[in-house]
PDB file of C-alpha atoms and ligand atoms in Angstrom:
ATOM      1  CA  MET A 285      24.517  29.693  -6.753  1.00 39.00           C
ATOM      2  CA  THR A 286      21.682  27.224  -5.910  1.00 42.00           C
ATOM      3  CA  THR A 287      22.291  23.661  -4.796  1.00 42.00           C
ATOM      4  CA  PRO A 288      20.531  21.068  -6.915  1.00 42.00           C
ATOM      5  CA  ASP A 289      17.589  19.435  -5.116  1.00 42.00           C
ATOM      6  CA  LEU A 290      19.159  15.994  -4.998  1.00 44.00           C
ATOM      7  CA  PHE A 291      17.112  14.939  -2.101  1.00 47.00           C
ATOM      8  CA  GLY A 292      13.746  16.276  -3.157  1.00 52.00           C
ATOM      9  CA  ASP A 293      12.224  12.903  -2.673  1.00 57.00           C
ATOM     10  CA  LEU A 294      13.046  13.055   1.030  1.00 58.00           C
ATOM     11  CA  ASP A 295      11.498  16.542   1.542  1.00 65.00           C
ATOM     12  CA  PRO A 296       8.275  16.117   3.620  1.00 70.00           C
ATOM     13  CA  GLY A 297       5.339  18.160   2.495  1.00 70.00           C
ATOM     14  CA  ARG A 298       5.998  17.852  -1.196  1.00 90.00           C
ATOM     15  CA  ARG A 299       3.509  16.422  -3.596  1.00 93.00           C
ATOM     16  CA  THR A 300       4.801  14.354  -6.523  1.00 93.00           C
ATOM     17  CA  ARG A 301       2.464  13.872  -9.459  1.00 95.00           C
ATOM     18  CA  LEU A 302       2.847  10.427 -11.044  1.00 95.00           C
ATOM     19  CA  GLY A 303      -0.026  10.716 -13.483  1.00 96.00           C
ATOM     20  CA  PRO A 304      -3.277  12.658 -14.086  1.00 96.00           C
ATOM     21  CA  ASP A 305      -4.889  11.118 -11.031  1.00 96.00           C
ATOM     22  CA  ALA A 306      -1.929   9.764  -9.108  1.00 97.00           C
ATOM     23  CA  TRP A 307      -0.038  11.458  -6.356  1.00 97.00           C
ATOM     24  CA  VAL A 308       2.704  10.788  -3.765  1.00 98.00           C
ATOM     25  CA  LEU A 309       2.190  13.012  -0.672  1.00 98.00           C
ATOM     26  CA  ARG A 310       5.674  13.126   0.816  1.00 97.00           C
ATOM     27  CA  GLY A 311       5.659  12.710   4.568  1.00 97.00           C
ATOM     28  CA  PHE A 312       1.889  13.089   4.883  1.00 98.00           C
ATOM     29  CA  ALA A 313       1.642  10.374   7.601  1.00 98.00           C
ATOM     30  CA  LEU A 314       4.691  11.486   9.659  1.00 98.00           C
ATOM     31  CA  PRO A 315       2.670  13.740  12.121  1.00 98.00           C
ATOM     32  CA  ARG A 316       0.310  10.851  12.833  1.00 98.00           C
ATOM     33  CA  MET A 317       2.900   8.130  13.675  1.00 98.00           C
ATOM     34  CA  ASP A 318       2.206   8.231  17.430  1.00 98.00           C
ATOM     35  CA  ALA A 319      -1.436   6.967  16.667  1.00 98.00           C
ATOM     36  CA  LEU A 320      -0.611   4.710  13.627  1.00 98.00           C
ATOM     37  CA  LEU A 321       2.125   2.495  15.163  1.00 98.00           C
ATOM     38  CA  PRO A 322       0.088   1.339  18.195  1.00 98.00           C
ATOM     39  CA  ALA A 323      -2.938   0.807  16.055  1.00 98.00           C
ATOM     40  CA  LEU A 324      -0.829  -1.393  13.722  1.00 98.00           C
ATOM     41  CA  ALA A 325       0.420  -3.436  16.634  1.00 98.00           C
ATOM     42  CA  GLY A 326      -3.159  -3.994  17.744  1.00 98.00           C
ATOM     43  CA  ILE A 327      -4.065  -5.431  14.389  1.00 98.00           C
ATOM     44  CA  GLU A 328      -1.028  -7.721  14.358  1.00 98.00           C
ATOM     45  CA  ALA A 329      -2.025  -9.123  17.676  1.00 98.00           C
ATOM     46  CA  ILE A 330      -5.400 -10.220  16.246  1.00 98.00           C
ATOM     47  CA  SER A 331      -4.555 -11.101  12.698  1.00 98.00           C
ATOM     48  CA  PRO A 332      -0.774 -11.758  12.521  1.00 98.00           C
ATOM     49  CA  PHE A 333       1.172 -11.407   9.174  1.00 98.00           C
ATOM     50  CA  ARG A 334       1.281 -14.596   7.116  1.00 98.00           C
ATOM     51  CA  HIS A 335       2.527 -15.641   3.707  1.00 98.00           C
ATOM     52  CA  MET A 336      -0.304 -16.490   1.285  1.00 98.00           C
ATOM     53  CA  LYS A 337      -0.018 -18.759  -1.765  1.00 97.00           C
ATOM     54  CA  THR A 338      -0.798 -17.549  -5.198  1.00 95.00           C
ATOM     55  CA  PRO A 339      -3.256 -19.373  -7.425  1.00 95.00           C
ATOM     56  CA  GLY A 340      -0.148 -20.467  -9.347  1.00 95.00           C
ATOM     57  CA  GLY A 341       1.219 -22.209  -6.259  1.00 95.00           C
ATOM     58  CA  PHE A 342       3.912 -19.762  -5.310  1.00 96.00           C
ATOM     59  CA  VAL A 343       4.410 -18.354  -1.820  1.00 97.00           C
ATOM     60  CA  MET A 344       4.242 -14.545  -1.832  1.00 98.00           C
ATOM     61  CA  SER A 345       7.468 -12.989  -0.453  1.00 98.00           C
ATOM     62  CA  ALA A 346       5.532 -10.242   1.219  1.00 98.00           C
ATOM     63  CA  ALA A 347       3.535 -11.367   4.248  1.00 98.00           C
ATOM     64  CA  LEU A 348       0.066  -9.839   4.758  1.00 98.00           C
ATOM     65  CA  SER A 349      -2.740  -8.995   7.176  1.00 98.00           C
ATOM     66  CA  ASN A 350      -5.882  -6.987   6.847  1.00 99.00           C
ATOM     67  CA  CYS A 351      -8.247  -4.768   8.747  1.00 99.00           C
ATOM     68  CA  GLY A 352     -11.724  -3.650   7.858  1.00 98.00           C
ATOM     69  CA  ALA A 353     -15.001  -5.385   6.857  1.00 98.00           C
ATOM     70  CA  LEU A 354     -13.236  -7.040   3.932  1.00 98.00           C
ATOM     71  CA  GLY A 355      -9.689  -8.470   3.674  1.00 98.00           C
ATOM     72  CA  TRP A 356      -7.756  -9.405   0.521  1.00 98.00           C
ATOM     73  CA  THR A 357      -6.763 -13.114   0.486  1.00 98.00           C
ATOM     74  CA  SER A 358      -5.115 -15.474  -1.902  1.00 96.00           C
ATOM     75  CA  ASP A 359      -4.943 -19.267  -2.154  1.00 94.00           C
ATOM     76  CA  ARG A 360      -4.855 -21.966  -4.819  1.00 94.00           C
ATOM     77  CA  ARG A 361      -8.525 -21.141  -5.724  1.00 95.00           C
ATOM     78  CA  GLY A 362      -7.794 -17.490  -6.519  1.00 95.00           C
ATOM     79  CA  TYR A 363      -7.688 -13.985  -5.196  1.00 96.00           C
ATOM     80  CA  ARG A 364     -10.723 -12.572  -3.372  1.00 96.00           C
ATOM     81  CA  TYR A 365     -11.870 -10.292  -0.617  1.00 98.00           C
ATOM     82  CA  SER A 366     -13.295 -12.077   2.466  1.00 98.00           C
ATOM     83  CA  PRO A 367     -14.934 -10.850   5.634  1.00 98.00           C
ATOM     84  CA  ILE A 368     -13.196 -13.687   7.563  1.00 98.00           C
ATOM     85  CA  ASP A 369      -9.499 -14.197   8.349  1.00 98.00           C
ATOM     86  CA  PRO A 370      -8.944 -17.680   7.063  1.00 97.00           C
ATOM     87  CA  GLU A 371      -6.179 -18.352   9.749  1.00 96.00           C
ATOM     88  CA  SER A 372      -8.352 -17.444  12.746  1.00 95.00           C
ATOM     89  CA  GLY A 373     -11.819 -18.026  11.300  1.00 97.00           C
ATOM     90  CA  LEU A 374     -12.827 -14.722  12.782  1.00 97.00           C
ATOM     91  CA  PRO A 375     -13.616 -11.344  11.227  1.00 98.00           C
ATOM     92  CA  TRP A 376     -10.617  -9.173  10.464  1.00 98.00           C
ATOM     93  CA  PRO A 377     -10.078  -6.396  13.094  1.00 98.00           C
ATOM     94  CA  PRO A 378     -11.839  -3.074  12.388  1.00 98.00           C
ATOM     95  CA  ILE A 379     -10.077  -0.208  10.618  1.00 99.00           C
ATOM     96  CA  PRO A 380      -8.715   1.913  13.518  1.00 98.00           C
ATOM     97  CA  GLU A 381     -10.019   5.538  13.615  1.00 98.00           C
ATOM     98  CA  ALA A 382      -6.511   6.929  13.076  1.00 98.00           C
ATOM     99  CA  PHE A 383      -6.244   4.824   9.827  1.00 99.00           C
ATOM    100  CA  ALA A 384      -9.600   5.845   8.521  1.00 98.00           C
ATOM    101  CA  ARG A 385      -8.952   9.559   9.170  1.00 98.00           C
ATOM    102  CA  LEU A 386      -5.528   9.381   7.407  1.00 98.00           C
ATOM    103  CA  ALA A 387      -6.966   7.609   4.345  1.00 98.00           C
ATOM    104  CA  ARG A 388      -9.899  10.109   4.063  1.00 98.00           C
ATOM    105  CA  GLU A 389      -7.696  13.142   4.488  1.00 98.00           C
ATOM    106  CA  ALA A 390      -4.924  11.928   2.081  1.00 98.00           C
ATOM    107  CA  ALA A 391      -7.516  11.072  -0.565  1.00 98.00           C
ATOM    108  CA  ALA A 392      -9.020  14.656  -0.159  1.00 98.00           C
ATOM    109  CA  ALA A 393      -5.558  16.182  -0.420  1.00 96.00           C
ATOM    110  CA  ALA A 394      -5.260  14.471  -3.844  1.00 96.00           C
ATOM    111  CA  GLY A 395      -8.715  15.496  -5.018  1.00 96.00           C
ATOM    112  CA  PHE A 396     -10.880  12.500  -3.989  1.00 97.00           C
ATOM    113  CA  GLU A 397     -13.413  13.741  -1.524  1.00 98.00           C
ATOM    114  CA  ASP A 398     -15.333  11.514   0.968  1.00 98.00           C
ATOM    115  CA  PHE A 399     -13.203   8.363   0.592  1.00 98.00           C
ATOM    116  CA  ALA A 400     -14.632   5.681   2.918  1.00 98.00           C
ATOM    117  CA  PRO A 401     -12.594   2.477   2.606  1.00 98.00           C
ATOM    118  CA  ASP A 402     -14.034  -0.841   3.705  1.00 98.00           C
ATOM    119  CA  ALA A 403     -10.733  -2.758   3.348  1.00 98.00           C
ATOM    120  CA  CYS A 404      -7.188  -2.170   4.421  1.00 98.00           C
ATOM    121  CA  LEU A 405      -4.566  -4.615   3.131  1.00 98.00           C
ATOM    122  CA  ILE A 406      -1.340  -4.573   5.149  1.00 99.00           C
ATOM    123  CA  ASN A 407       1.822  -5.866   3.457  1.00 98.00           C
ATOM    124  CA  ARG A 408       5.002  -6.600   5.393  1.00 99.00           C
ATOM    125  CA  TYR A 409       8.304  -6.721   3.492  1.00 99.00           C
ATOM    126  CA  LEU A 410      11.443  -8.147   5.027  1.00 98.00           C
ATOM    127  CA  PRO A 411      14.821  -7.668   3.196  1.00 98.00           C
ATOM    128  CA  GLY A 412      14.612  -9.299  -0.198  1.00 98.00           C
ATOM    129  CA  ALA A 413      10.808  -9.415  -0.305  1.00 98.00           C
ATOM    130  CA  ARG A 414       9.107  -7.881  -3.464  1.00 98.00           C
ATOM    131  CA  MET A 415       5.888  -7.529  -5.288  1.00 98.00           C
ATOM    132  CA  SER A 416       5.939  -8.227  -9.025  1.00 96.00           C
ATOM    133  CA  LEU A 417       4.044  -6.034 -11.535  1.00 97.00           C
ATOM    134  CA  HIS A 418       0.251  -6.393 -11.221  1.00 96.00           C
ATOM    135  CA  GLN A 419      -2.988  -4.475 -11.410  1.00 96.00           C
ATOM    136  CA  ASP A 420      -5.339  -4.071  -8.374  1.00 96.00           C
ATOM    137  CA  ARG A 421      -8.603  -5.330  -9.942  1.00 95.00           C
ATOM    138  CA  ASN A 422     -10.328  -7.453  -7.293  1.00 95.00           C
ATOM    139  CA  GLU A 423     -12.352  -4.475  -6.072  1.00 96.00           C
ATOM    140  CA  ARG A 424     -15.974  -4.195  -7.138  1.00 93.00           C
ATOM    141  CA  ASP A 425     -15.902  -0.467  -8.025  1.00 90.00           C
ATOM    142  CA  PHE A 426     -12.840   1.118  -9.867  1.00 96.00           C
ATOM    143  CA  GLY A 427     -14.444   4.593  -9.299  1.00 94.00           C
ATOM    144  CA  ALA A 428     -13.000   4.841  -5.764  1.00 97.00           C
ATOM    145  CA  PRO A 429      -9.284   5.661  -5.305  1.00 98.00           C
ATOM    146  CA  ILE A 430      -6.702   3.608  -3.526  1.00 98.00           C
ATOM    147  CA  VAL A 431      -4.593   5.125  -0.680  1.00 98.00           C
ATOM    148  CA  SER A 432      -1.205   3.593   0.179  1.00 98.00           C
ATOM    149  CA  VAL A 433       0.800   4.471   3.305  1.00 99.00           C
ATOM    150  CA  SER A 434       4.500   3.492   3.517  1.00 98.00           C
ATOM    151  CA  LEU A 435       6.105   2.773   6.927  1.00 98.00           C
ATOM    152  CA  GLY A 436       9.612   1.767   7.869  1.00 98.00           C
ATOM    153  CA  MET A 437      12.331   0.988   5.312  1.00 98.00           C
ATOM    154  CA  SER A 438      12.383   2.784   2.039  1.00 98.00           C
ATOM    155  CA  ALA A 439      11.507   0.887  -1.142  1.00 98.00           C
ATOM    156  CA  VAL A 440      11.489   1.534  -4.825  1.00 98.00           C
ATOM    157  CA  PHE A 441       8.009   1.572  -6.354  1.00 97.00           C
ATOM    158  CA  LEU A 442       7.512   0.599  -9.970  1.00 97.00           C
ATOM    159  CA  PHE A 443       4.819   2.586 -11.695  1.00 96.00           C
ATOM    160  CA  GLY A 444       3.852   1.289 -15.077  1.00 97.00           C
ATOM    161  CA  GLY A 445       1.020   1.845 -17.599  1.00 97.00           C
ATOM    162  CA  PRO A 446      -2.243   0.171 -18.467  1.00 96.00           C
ATOM    163  CA  ALA A 447      -0.433  -2.718 -20.127  1.00 97.00           C
ATOM    164  CA  ARG A 448       2.092  -4.998 -18.416  1.00 96.00           C
ATOM    165  CA  SER A 449       4.606  -4.318 -21.175  1.00 96.00           C
ATOM    166  CA  ASP A 450       4.482  -0.492 -20.722  1.00 97.00           C
ATOM    167  CA  LYS A 451       7.695   1.019 -19.424  1.00 96.00           C
ATOM    168  CA  ALA A 452       7.614   1.535 -15.611  1.00 96.00           C
ATOM    169  CA  VAL A 453       9.201   4.454 -13.767  1.00 96.00           C
ATOM    170  CA  ARG A 454      10.949   3.913 -10.507  1.00 97.00           C
ATOM    171  CA  VAL A 455       9.677   5.983  -7.555  1.00 97.00           C
ATOM    172  CA  PRO A 456      11.280   5.805  -4.086  1.00 97.00           C
ATOM    173  CA  LEU A 457       8.724   5.504  -1.243  1.00 98.00           C
ATOM    174  CA  HIS A 458       9.941   6.471   2.237  1.00 98.00           C
ATOM    175  CA  HIS A 459       8.608   6.144   5.789  1.00 98.00           C
ATOM    176  CA  GLY A 460       5.549   8.382   6.071  1.00 98.00           C
ATOM    177  CA  ASP A 461       4.861   8.879   2.292  1.00 98.00           C
ATOM    178  CA  VAL A 462       1.251   8.385   1.201  1.00 98.00           C
ATOM    179  CA  ALA A 463       0.386   7.550  -2.426  1.00 98.00           C
ATOM    180  CA  VAL A 464      -3.173   8.151  -3.844  1.00 98.00           C
ATOM    181  CA  TRP A 465      -4.278   6.991  -7.180  1.00 97.00           C
ATOM    182  CA  GLY A 466      -7.674   6.740  -8.917  1.00 97.00           C
ATOM    183  CA  GLY A 467      -9.536   7.883 -12.050  1.00 97.00           C
ATOM    184  CA  THR A 468      -7.527   7.195 -15.192  1.00 97.00           C
ATOM    185  CA  ASP A 469      -4.537   5.807 -13.185  1.00 97.00           C
ATOM    186  CA  ARG A 470      -6.608   3.327 -11.175  1.00 97.00           C
ATOM    187  CA  LEU A 471      -5.635   0.254 -13.280  1.00 97.00           C
ATOM    188  CA  ARG A 472      -1.957   1.006 -13.981  1.00 97.00           C
ATOM    189  CA  TYR A 473       0.486  -1.839 -13.437  1.00 98.00           C
ATOM    190  CA  HIS A 474       2.740  -1.437 -10.408  1.00 97.00           C
ATOM    191  CA  GLY A 475       5.092  -3.285  -8.148  1.00 98.00           C
ATOM    192  CA  ILE A 476       7.875  -3.113  -5.514  1.00 98.00           C
ATOM    193  CA  LEU A 477      11.532  -3.926  -6.143  1.00 98.00           C
ATOM    194  CA  PRO A 478      13.290  -6.369  -3.710  1.00 98.00           C
ATOM    195  CA  LEU A 479      13.606  -4.595  -0.370  1.00 98.00           C
ATOM    196  CA  GLY A 480      17.145  -3.659   0.682  1.00 98.00           C
ATOM    197  CA  GLU A 481      19.029  -4.518   3.943  1.00 98.00           C
ATOM    198  CA  ARG A 482      19.297  -1.141   5.784  1.00 97.00           C
ATOM    199  CA  PRO A 483      17.088  -1.157   8.854  1.00 98.00           C
ATOM    200  CA  HIS A 484      14.730   1.756   9.649  1.00 98.00           C
ATOM    201  CA  PRO A 485      15.616   3.619  12.908  1.00 98.00           C
ATOM    202  CA  LEU A 486      12.035   3.276  14.230  1.00 96.00           C
ATOM    203  CA  LEU A 487      10.679   0.111  12.666  1.00 98.00           C
ATOM    204  CA  GLY A 488      13.841  -2.008  12.138  1.00 98.00           C
ATOM    205  CA  ALA A 489      14.433  -4.254   9.222  1.00 98.00           C
ATOM    206  CA  ARG A 490      10.940  -4.213   7.657  1.00 98.00           C
ATOM    207  CA  ARG A 491       8.645  -2.189   5.501  1.00 98.00           C
ATOM    208  CA  ILE A 492       4.924  -1.969   6.135  1.00 98.00           C
ATOM    209  CA  ASN A 493       2.517  -0.841   3.512  1.00 98.00           C
ATOM    210  CA  LEU A 494      -1.167  -0.030   4.232  1.00 98.00           C
ATOM    211  CA  THR A 495      -3.446   0.089   1.228  1.00 98.00           C
ATOM    212  CA  PHE A 496      -6.972   1.378   1.769  1.00 98.00           C
ATOM    213  CA  ARG A 497      -9.538   0.288  -0.789  1.00 98.00           C
ATOM    214  CA  LYS A 498     -13.249   0.377  -1.363  1.00 98.00           C
ATOM    215  CA  ALA A 499     -13.571  -3.354  -2.104  1.00 98.00           C
ATOM    216  CA  GLY A 500     -17.285  -4.160  -1.654  1.00 96.00           C
TER     217      GLY A 500
HETATM  218  C1  LIG B 286      -0.790   1.724  -8.087  1.00 61.44           C
HETATM  219  N1  LIG B 286       1.230  -2.800  -2.734  1.00 61.44           N
HETATM  220  O1  LIG B 286      -0.839  -4.460  -2.224  1.00 61.44           O
HETATM  221  S1  LIG B 286       1.102   0.311  -3.088  1.00 61.44           S
HETATM  222  C2  LIG B 286      -0.716  -4.102  -3.287  1.00 61.44           C
HETATM  223  O2  LIG B 286       3.877  -1.049  -1.443  1.00 61.44           O
HETATM  224  C3  LIG B 286       0.433  -3.250  -3.750  1.00 61.44           C
HETATM  225  O3  LIG B 286       2.940  -2.920  -0.785  1.00 61.44           O
HETATM  226  C4  LIG B 286       2.423  -2.126  -2.979  1.00 61.44           C
HETATM  227  O4  LIG B 286       0.591  -3.005  -4.820  1.00 61.44           O
HETATM  228  C5  LIG B 286       3.136  -1.989  -1.645  1.00 61.44           C
HETATM  229  O5  LIG B 286      -1.603  -4.287  -4.226  1.00 61.44           O
HETATM  230  C6  LIG B 286       2.354  -0.851  -3.685  1.00 61.44           C
HETATM  231  C7  LIG B 286       1.779   1.736  -3.715  1.00 61.44           C
HETATM  232  C8  LIG B 286       1.185   2.333  -5.018  1.00 61.44           C
HETATM  233  C9  LIG B 286       1.438   3.695  -5.085  1.00 61.44           C
HETATM  234  C10 LIG B 286       0.846   4.297  -6.205  1.00 61.44           C
HETATM  235  C11 LIG B 286       0.212   3.700  -7.133  1.00 61.44           C
HETATM  236  C12 LIG B 286       0.493   1.733  -5.956  1.00 61.44           C
HETATM  237  C13 LIG B 286      -0.077   2.343  -7.071  1.00 61.44           C
HETATM  238  C14 LIG B 286      -0.338   4.363  -8.385  1.00 61.44           C
HETATM  239  C15 LIG B 286      -1.062   3.656  -9.309  1.00 61.44           C
HETATM  240  C16 LIG B 286      -1.270   2.382  -9.149  1.00 61.44           C
HETATM  241 FE1  LIG B 287      -1.237  -3.356  -5.953  1.00 61.44          FE
END
């Protein structure tokens, strides 16, 4: 008798297809953690995580930072990509080589060759933080994919359709998982349910998400 694969989502090396052009590469980043975590600490030291305001006047529950030539920012005037960190007045730190290689290789593993991101948005979720359903549409060219790397505490990702009212499926994302989406799935609504309380053994009580984009 075979055991049902109750924990298939935790099995590193598996690919889960979420749509025609959307994949989750389970554990793809795990073998690279020794390079990724120090690189992340270096970015935090230059551009610390901060809570930005939405154009509607709300404070986002996820804190963010960026690396790369362009960084995603939000304030009362709107959402935009900027070459300057508004807190420091200086450029965002560059995308570390280990980040760029991971993004390029994950995109290729999902069928998107030669991905060269110029922006990496870094979200930090503490217990209770969430991201409501939205589309990523501040980038200039929707032809490039987006690559997302999950670190630390697990979260439930909501994967919807092209309209906000489309039913969303729930997909758990764990430490080391990499999601890649582009093509026909590029403008699907998505979000993150409120983060739980159980700390991650390596990163503690937080979830970090890197999203690599071609913004300019
Ligand atoms: C979208 N971040 O920063 S990325 C964002 O985990 C953002 O911090 C979330 O949405 C986060 O804009 C989610 C994960 C993800 C994975 C697969 C997708 C987003 C997706 C497939 C299609 C569309
Ligand atoms: Fe998004």
